[in-house]
Coordinates of C-alpha atoms in Angstrom, one line a residue:
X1 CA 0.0 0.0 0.0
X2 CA 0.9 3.7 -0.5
X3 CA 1.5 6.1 2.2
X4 CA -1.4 7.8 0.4
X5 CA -3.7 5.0 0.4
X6 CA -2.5 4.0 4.2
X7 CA -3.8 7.6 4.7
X8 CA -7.3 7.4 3.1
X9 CA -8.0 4.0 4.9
X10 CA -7.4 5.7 8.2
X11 CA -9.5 8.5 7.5
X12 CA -12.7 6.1 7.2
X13 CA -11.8 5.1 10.8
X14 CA -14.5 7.5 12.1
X15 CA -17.1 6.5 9.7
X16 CA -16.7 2.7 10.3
X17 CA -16.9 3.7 14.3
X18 CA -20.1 5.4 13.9
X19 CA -21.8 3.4 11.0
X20 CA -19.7 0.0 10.6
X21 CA -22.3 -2.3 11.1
X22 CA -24.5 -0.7 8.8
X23 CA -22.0 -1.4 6.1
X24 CA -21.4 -4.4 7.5
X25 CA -25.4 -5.3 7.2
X26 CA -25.3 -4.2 3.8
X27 CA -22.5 -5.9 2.9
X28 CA -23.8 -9.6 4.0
X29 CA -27.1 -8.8 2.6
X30 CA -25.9 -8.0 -0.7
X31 CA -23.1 -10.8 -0.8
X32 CA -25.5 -13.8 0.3
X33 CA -28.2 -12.2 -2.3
X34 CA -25.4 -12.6 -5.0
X35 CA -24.2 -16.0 -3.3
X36 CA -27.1 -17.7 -1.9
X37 CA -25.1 -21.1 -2.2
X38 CA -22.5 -19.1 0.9
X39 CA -26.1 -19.4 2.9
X40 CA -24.8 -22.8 3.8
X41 CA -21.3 -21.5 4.9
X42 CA -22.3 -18.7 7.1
X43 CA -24.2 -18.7 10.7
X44 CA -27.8 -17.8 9.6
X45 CA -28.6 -17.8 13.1
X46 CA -26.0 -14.9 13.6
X47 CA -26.9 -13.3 10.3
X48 CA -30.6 -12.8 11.8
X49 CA -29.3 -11.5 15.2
X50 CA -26.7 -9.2 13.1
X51 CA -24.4 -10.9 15.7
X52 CA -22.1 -11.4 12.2
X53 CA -22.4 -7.9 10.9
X54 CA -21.5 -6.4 14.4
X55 CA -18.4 -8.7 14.5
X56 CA -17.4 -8.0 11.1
X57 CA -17.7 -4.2 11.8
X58 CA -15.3 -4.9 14.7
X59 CA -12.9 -6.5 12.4
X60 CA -13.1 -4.1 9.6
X61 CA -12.2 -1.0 12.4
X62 CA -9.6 -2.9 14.1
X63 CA -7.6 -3.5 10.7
X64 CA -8.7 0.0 9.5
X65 CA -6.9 1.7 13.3
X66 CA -4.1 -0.9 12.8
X67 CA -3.3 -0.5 9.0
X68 CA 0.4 0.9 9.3
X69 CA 1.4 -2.4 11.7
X70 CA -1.1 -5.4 10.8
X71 CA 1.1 -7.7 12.3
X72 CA -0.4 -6.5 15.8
X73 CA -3.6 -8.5 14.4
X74 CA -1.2 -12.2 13.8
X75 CA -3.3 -13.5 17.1
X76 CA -7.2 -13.0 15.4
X77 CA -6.1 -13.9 12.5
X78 CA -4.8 -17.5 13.4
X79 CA -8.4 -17.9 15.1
X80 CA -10.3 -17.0 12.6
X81 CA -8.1 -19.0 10.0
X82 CA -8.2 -22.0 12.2
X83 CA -12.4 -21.5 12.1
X84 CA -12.5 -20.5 8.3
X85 CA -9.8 -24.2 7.2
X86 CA -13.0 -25.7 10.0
X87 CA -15.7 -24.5 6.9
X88 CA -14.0 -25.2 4.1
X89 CA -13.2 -21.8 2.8
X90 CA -10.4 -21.4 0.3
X91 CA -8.7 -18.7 -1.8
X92 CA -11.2 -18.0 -4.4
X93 CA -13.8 -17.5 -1.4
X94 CA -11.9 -14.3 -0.6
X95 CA -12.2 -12.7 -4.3
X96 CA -16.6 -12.8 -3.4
X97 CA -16.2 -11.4 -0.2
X98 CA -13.7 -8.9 -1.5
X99 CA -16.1 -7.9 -4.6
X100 CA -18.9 -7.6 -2.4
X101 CA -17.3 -5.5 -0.1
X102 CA -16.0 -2.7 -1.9
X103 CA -18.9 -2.5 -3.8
X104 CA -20.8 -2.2 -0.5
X105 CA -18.2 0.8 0.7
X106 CA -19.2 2.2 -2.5
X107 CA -23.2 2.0 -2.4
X108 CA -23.3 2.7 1.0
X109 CA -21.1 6.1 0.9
X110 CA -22.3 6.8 -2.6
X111 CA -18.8 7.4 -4.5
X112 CA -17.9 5.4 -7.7
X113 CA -16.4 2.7 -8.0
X114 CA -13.3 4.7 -9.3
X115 CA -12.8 6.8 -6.2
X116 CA -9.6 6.6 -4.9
X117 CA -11.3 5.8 -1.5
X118 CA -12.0 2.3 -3.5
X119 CA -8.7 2.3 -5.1
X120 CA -7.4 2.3 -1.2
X121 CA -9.5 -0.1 0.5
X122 CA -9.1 -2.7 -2.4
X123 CA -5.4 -2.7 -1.5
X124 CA -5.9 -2.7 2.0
X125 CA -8.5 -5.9 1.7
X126 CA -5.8 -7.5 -0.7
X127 CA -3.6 -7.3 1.9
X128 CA -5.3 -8.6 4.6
X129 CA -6.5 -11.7 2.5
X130 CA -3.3 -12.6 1.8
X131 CA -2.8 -12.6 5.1
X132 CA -5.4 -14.9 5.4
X133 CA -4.8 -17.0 3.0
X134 CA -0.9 -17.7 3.9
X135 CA -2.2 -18.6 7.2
X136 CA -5.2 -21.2 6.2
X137 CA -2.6 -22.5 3.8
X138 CA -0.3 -23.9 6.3
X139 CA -3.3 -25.1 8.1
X140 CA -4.4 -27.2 5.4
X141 CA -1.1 -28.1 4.6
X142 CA -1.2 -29.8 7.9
X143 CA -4.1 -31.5 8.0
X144 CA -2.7 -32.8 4.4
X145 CA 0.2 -34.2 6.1
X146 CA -1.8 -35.5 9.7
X147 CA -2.9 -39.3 9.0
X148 CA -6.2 -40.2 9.5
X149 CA -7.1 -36.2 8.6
X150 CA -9.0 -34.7 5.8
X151 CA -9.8 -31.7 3.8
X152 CA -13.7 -30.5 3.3
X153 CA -16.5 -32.3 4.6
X154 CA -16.7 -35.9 5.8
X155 CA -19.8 -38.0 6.4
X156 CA -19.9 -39.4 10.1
X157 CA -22.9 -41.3 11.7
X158 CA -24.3 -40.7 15.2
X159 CA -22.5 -44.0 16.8
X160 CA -23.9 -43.7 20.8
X161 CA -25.5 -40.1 22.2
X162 CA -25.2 -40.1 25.9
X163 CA -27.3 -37.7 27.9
X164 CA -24.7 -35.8 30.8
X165 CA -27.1 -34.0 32.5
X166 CA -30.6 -31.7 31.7
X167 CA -29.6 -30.0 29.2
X168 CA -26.1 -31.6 27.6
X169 CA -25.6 -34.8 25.4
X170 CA -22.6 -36.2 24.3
X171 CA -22.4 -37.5 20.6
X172 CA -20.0 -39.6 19.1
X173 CA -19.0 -39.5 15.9
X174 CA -17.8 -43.0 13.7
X175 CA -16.9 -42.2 10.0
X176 CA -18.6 -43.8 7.6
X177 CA -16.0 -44.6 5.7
X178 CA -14.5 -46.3 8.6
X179 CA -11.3 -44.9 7.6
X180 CA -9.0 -43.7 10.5
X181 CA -8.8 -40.5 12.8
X182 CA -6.1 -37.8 13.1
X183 CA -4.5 -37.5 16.7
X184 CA -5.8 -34.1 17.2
X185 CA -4.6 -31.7 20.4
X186 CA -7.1 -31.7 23.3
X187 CA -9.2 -28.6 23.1
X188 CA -9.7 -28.3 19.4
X189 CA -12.7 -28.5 17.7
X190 CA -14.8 -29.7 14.6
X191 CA -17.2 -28.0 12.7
X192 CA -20.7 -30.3 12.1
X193 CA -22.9 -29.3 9.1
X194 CA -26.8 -30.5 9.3
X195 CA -29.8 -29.6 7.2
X196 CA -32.2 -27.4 9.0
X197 CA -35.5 -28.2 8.0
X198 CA -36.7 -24.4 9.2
X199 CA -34.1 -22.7 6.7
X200 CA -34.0 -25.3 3.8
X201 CA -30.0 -24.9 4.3
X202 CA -27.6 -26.8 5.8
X203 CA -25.9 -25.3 8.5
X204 CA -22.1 -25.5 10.1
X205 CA -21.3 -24.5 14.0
X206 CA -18.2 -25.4 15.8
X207 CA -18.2 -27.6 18.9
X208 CA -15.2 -28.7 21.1
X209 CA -14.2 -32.2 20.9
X210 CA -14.7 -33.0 24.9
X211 CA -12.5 -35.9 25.6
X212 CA -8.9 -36.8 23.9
X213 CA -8.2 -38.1 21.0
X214 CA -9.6 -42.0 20.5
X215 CA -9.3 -44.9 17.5
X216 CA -12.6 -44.7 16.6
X217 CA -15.0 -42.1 17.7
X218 CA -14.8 -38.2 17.9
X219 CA -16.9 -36.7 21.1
X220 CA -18.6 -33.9 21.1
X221 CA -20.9 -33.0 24.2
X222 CA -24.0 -30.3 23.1
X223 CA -26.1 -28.4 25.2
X224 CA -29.9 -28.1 23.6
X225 CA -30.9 -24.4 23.7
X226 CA -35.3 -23.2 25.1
X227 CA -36.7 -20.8 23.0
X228 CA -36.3 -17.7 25.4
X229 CA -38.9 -15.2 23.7
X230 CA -39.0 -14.7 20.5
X231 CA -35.3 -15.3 20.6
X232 CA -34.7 -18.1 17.9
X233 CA -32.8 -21.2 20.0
X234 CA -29.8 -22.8 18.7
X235 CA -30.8 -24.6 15.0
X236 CA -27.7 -26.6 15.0
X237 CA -27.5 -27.5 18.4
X238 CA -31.3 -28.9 18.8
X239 CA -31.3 -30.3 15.6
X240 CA -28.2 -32.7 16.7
X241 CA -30.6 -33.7 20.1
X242 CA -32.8 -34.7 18.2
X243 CA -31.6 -37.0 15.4
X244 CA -31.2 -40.9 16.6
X245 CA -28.5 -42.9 16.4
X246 CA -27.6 -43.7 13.5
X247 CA -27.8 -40.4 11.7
X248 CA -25.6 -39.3 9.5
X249 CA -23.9 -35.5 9.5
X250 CA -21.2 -33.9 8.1
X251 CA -17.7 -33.3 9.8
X252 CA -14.6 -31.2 9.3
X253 CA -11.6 -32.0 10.8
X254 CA -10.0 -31.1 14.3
X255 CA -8.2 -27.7 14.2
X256 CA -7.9 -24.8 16.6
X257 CA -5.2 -23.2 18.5
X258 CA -6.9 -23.3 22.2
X259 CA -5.5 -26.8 24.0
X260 CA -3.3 -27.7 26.1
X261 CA 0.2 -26.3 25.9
X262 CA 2.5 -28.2 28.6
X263 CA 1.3 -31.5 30.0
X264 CA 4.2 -31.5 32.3
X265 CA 3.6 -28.1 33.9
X266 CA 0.8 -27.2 36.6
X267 CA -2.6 -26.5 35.1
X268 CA -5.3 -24.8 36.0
X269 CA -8.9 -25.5 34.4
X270 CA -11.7 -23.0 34.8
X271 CA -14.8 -23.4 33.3
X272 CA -18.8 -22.4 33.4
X273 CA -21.7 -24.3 32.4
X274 CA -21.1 -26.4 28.8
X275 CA -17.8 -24.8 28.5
X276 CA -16.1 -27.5 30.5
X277 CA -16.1 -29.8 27.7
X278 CA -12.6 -28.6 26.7
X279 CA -11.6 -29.2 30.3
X280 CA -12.2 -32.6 30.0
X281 CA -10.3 -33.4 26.8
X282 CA -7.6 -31.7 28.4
X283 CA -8.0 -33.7 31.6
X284 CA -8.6 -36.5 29.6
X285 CA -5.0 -36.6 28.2
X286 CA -3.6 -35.8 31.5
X287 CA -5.0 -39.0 32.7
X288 CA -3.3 -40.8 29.7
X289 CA 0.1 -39.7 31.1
X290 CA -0.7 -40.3 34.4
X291 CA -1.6 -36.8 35.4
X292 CA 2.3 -35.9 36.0
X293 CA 1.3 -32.6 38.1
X294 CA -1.1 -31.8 40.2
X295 CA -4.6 -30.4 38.6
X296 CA -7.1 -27.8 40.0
X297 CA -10.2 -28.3 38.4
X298 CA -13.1 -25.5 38.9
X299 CA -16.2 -25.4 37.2
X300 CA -19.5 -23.4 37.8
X301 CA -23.1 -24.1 36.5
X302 CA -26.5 -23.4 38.1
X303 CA -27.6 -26.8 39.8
X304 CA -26.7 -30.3 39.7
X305 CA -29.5 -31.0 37.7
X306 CA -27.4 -28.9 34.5
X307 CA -23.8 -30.2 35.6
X308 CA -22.3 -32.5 32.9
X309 CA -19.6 -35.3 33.4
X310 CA -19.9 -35.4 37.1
X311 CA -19.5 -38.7 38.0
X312 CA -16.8 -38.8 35.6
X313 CA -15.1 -35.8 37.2
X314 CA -15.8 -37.7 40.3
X315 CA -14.3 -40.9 39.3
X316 CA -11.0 -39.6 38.5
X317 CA -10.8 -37.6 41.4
X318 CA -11.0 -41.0 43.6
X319 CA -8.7 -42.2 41.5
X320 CA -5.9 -39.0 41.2
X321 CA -5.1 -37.6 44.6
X322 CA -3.5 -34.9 42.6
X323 CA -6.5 -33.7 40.9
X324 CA -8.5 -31.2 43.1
X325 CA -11.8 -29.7 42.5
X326 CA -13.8 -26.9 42.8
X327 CA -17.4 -26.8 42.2
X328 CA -19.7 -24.0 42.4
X329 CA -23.9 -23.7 42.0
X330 CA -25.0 -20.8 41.3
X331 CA -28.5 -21.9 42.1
X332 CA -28.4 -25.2 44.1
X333 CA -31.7 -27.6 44.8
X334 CA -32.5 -27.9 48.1
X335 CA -31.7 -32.0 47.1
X336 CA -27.9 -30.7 46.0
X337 CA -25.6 -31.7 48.4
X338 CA -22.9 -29.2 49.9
X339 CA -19.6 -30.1 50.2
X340 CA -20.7 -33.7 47.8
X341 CA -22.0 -32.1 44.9
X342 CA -20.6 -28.6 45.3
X343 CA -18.2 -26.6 47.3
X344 CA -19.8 -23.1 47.1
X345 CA -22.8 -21.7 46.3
X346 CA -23.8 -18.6 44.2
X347 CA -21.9 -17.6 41.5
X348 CA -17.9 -18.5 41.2
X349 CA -15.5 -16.0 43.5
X350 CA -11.7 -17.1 42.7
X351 CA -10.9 -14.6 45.8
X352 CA -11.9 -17.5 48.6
X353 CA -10.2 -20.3 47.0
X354 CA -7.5 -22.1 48.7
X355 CA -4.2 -20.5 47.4
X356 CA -2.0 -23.5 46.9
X357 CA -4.7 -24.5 44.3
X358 CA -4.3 -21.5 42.1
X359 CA -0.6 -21.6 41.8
X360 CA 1.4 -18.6 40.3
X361 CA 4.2 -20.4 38.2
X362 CA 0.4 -22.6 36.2
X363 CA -0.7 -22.7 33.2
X364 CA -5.2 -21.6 33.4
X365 CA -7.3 -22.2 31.0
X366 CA -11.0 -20.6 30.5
X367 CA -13.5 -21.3 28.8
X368 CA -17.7 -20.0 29.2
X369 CA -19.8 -17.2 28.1
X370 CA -17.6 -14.2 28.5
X371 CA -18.8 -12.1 31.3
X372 CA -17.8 -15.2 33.0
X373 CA -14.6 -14.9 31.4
X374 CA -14.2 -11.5 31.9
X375 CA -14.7 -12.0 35.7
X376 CA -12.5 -14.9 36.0
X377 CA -9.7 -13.4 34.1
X378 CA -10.0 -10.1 36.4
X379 CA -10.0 -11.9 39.5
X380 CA -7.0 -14.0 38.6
X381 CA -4.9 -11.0 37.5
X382 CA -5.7 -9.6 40.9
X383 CA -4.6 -12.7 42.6
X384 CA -1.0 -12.9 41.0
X385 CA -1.7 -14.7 38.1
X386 CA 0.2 -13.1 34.7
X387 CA -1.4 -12.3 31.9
X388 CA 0.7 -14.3 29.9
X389 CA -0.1 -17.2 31.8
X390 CA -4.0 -17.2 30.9
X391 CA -5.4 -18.7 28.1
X392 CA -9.3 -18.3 27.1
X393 CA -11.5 -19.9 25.0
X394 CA -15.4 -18.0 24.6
X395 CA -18.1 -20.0 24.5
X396 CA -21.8 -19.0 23.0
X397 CA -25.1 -21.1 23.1
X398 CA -24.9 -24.9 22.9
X399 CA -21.0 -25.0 23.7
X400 CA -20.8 -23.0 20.2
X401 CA -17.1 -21.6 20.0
X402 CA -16.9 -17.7 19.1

């Protein structure tokens, strides 16, 4: 990019502050009227909420206030690549978007097409989805090179669902083809594509693969979503609880960059509600080497009644002196037990917990809806615990990863 075209992108900063997400709106609307087959890529259920038009307005003003140095961005980037390999999206994908989008800057702000504005932002996008693309590249590259791994979609059945608690089943996957499975890290995730009778589209969400990596299954553990209002509940999620056994669904193959980083160090798990899936797998594989440290393992929910895996939590714990857990309820039954079911009641406060279980020199790992998150990470910070030391993983509805 020129200095001059550096210049004009940062000079749409304040527009993109005060209307980005009216762009954005515009943008998606005009791109999936153009593309209606993309309908089957991108999160409908977002697209209604305009959850996916406020994100992307995000994006597109972070990039726009960081244009001189996008580097600064390498973090999001590597998510988001590890989510867009997880759909499928390739190279040519980014020349639609890219159309779309600075035709949109154009309608929207009414200046041709020829307007050095245009001229600007084309460069800048250029730049960014080569960015992009380098990234996913390597990222397919290694699932090309990972046995037992694929590319695209892959047709898995519905082996065994297990119910885990009210609201959470656990599903797991066989491939059809009964070809083999990749060793995948523990806290990665899949993406699952199912026809949704209510759009006439098949639809893609991410879930967490919630134990570690086995011969012939993947697991996935799904909380069903109520309809809360006229608030639309989670199409993928209830469609999955309610197809049998036996069903057949499309997957993608394990990727992400939130799992565990040092088996041999002292870790920390944190989680609320279905968010402790990741937990698990990363528990899981801990028990596989014979958990060589000790683990603290907190998790918050609202009752026994919602609280998933914990017998199996249980189980391992009578087996593993050196795993020690916390549990909170946020809204315990007057049949939950304290001090056998749960340790504290209302809502999580890392301030009263024992110190020698929150260790400085730890790795801790989060995972939930992100106020929890937000109030988890806070309260560790003020106990000690460096940044750098934190790792985080947002969950939405129906253990959906953001």
């Amino acid at each position: 990019m020129t200095p001059q075209q550096i210049e004009l992108v940062k000079a749409t900063v304040p527009v993109l502050r005060e209307n980005g997400v009216a762009l954005t709106s515009y943008f998606y609307n005009r791109m999936l009227g153009n593309n209606p087959d993309l309908k089957e890529t991108f999160n409908m259920g977002h697209q209604r909420s305009g959850a996916q038009a406020q994100a992307l307005a995000g994006a597109v003003l972070a990039y726009a206030e960081n244009i001189e140095d996008p580097s600064v961005l390498l973090p999001v980037v590597e998510l988001i690549a590890h989510k867009h390999v997880s759909l499928n999206i390739k190279a040519p994908d980014y020349s639609i978007v890219g159309e779309n989008l600075l035709h949109s800057i154009s309608e929207v702000l009414n200046i041709s097409m020829d307007d050095p504005l245009i001229e600007a932002w084309a460069a800048a996008y250029g730049q960014l989805a080569d960015l992009f693309i380098a990234t996913e590249k390597a990222i397919y590259d290694q699932h090309e090179q990972t046995k037992g791994s694929w590319l695209g979609w892959r047709n898995f059945k519905i082996a065994k669902k297990v119910v885990e608690s009210d609201e959470i089943t656990s599903f797991y996957l066989a491939p059809v083809d009964g070809g083999p499975l990749p060793k995948y890290e523990a806290g990665q995730y899949i993406s699952v594509r199912v026809f949704i009778p209510e759009l006439n589209l098949r639809q893609p969400r991410q879930y967490t693969l919630s134990t570690c990596p086995q011969a012939d299954y993947l697991r996935i553990s799904v909380k069903r979503e109520d309809q809360k209002g006229d608030m639309v509940p989670g199409w993928v999620s209830n469609t999955l609880h309610s197809l049998p056994e036996g069903s057949e669904i499309e997957v993608s193959a394990p990727t992400g960059n939130f799992y565990l980083i040092d088996p041999n160090k002292r870790n920390v798990f944190i989680s609320g509600g279905v968010g402790l899936t990741p937990m698990v797998a990363m528990l899981n594989q801990l028990v596989t080497l014979d958990m060589p440290q000790p683990v603290t393992f907190i998790h918050a929910c609202r009752s026994k009644q919602v609280h998933a895996m914990k017998q199996h939590i249980h189980e391992l714990k009578a087996k593993y002196p050196r795993l020690h857990t916390v549990t909170a309820y946020e809204f315990p039954h007057a049949s939950d037990k304290l001090g056998e079911d749960y340790d504290f009641a209302g809502r999580l406060d890392l301030s009263i917990i024992d110190r020698a279980l929150l260790p400085e020199n730890a790795d801790y790992y989060l995972c939930g809806p992100m106020p929890f998150m937000a109030a988890q990470h806070k309260a560790l910070v003020a106990r000690g615990i460096p940044a750098e030391n934190i790792h985080s993983e947002a969950f939405g509805t129906g253990g959906v990863r953001h």
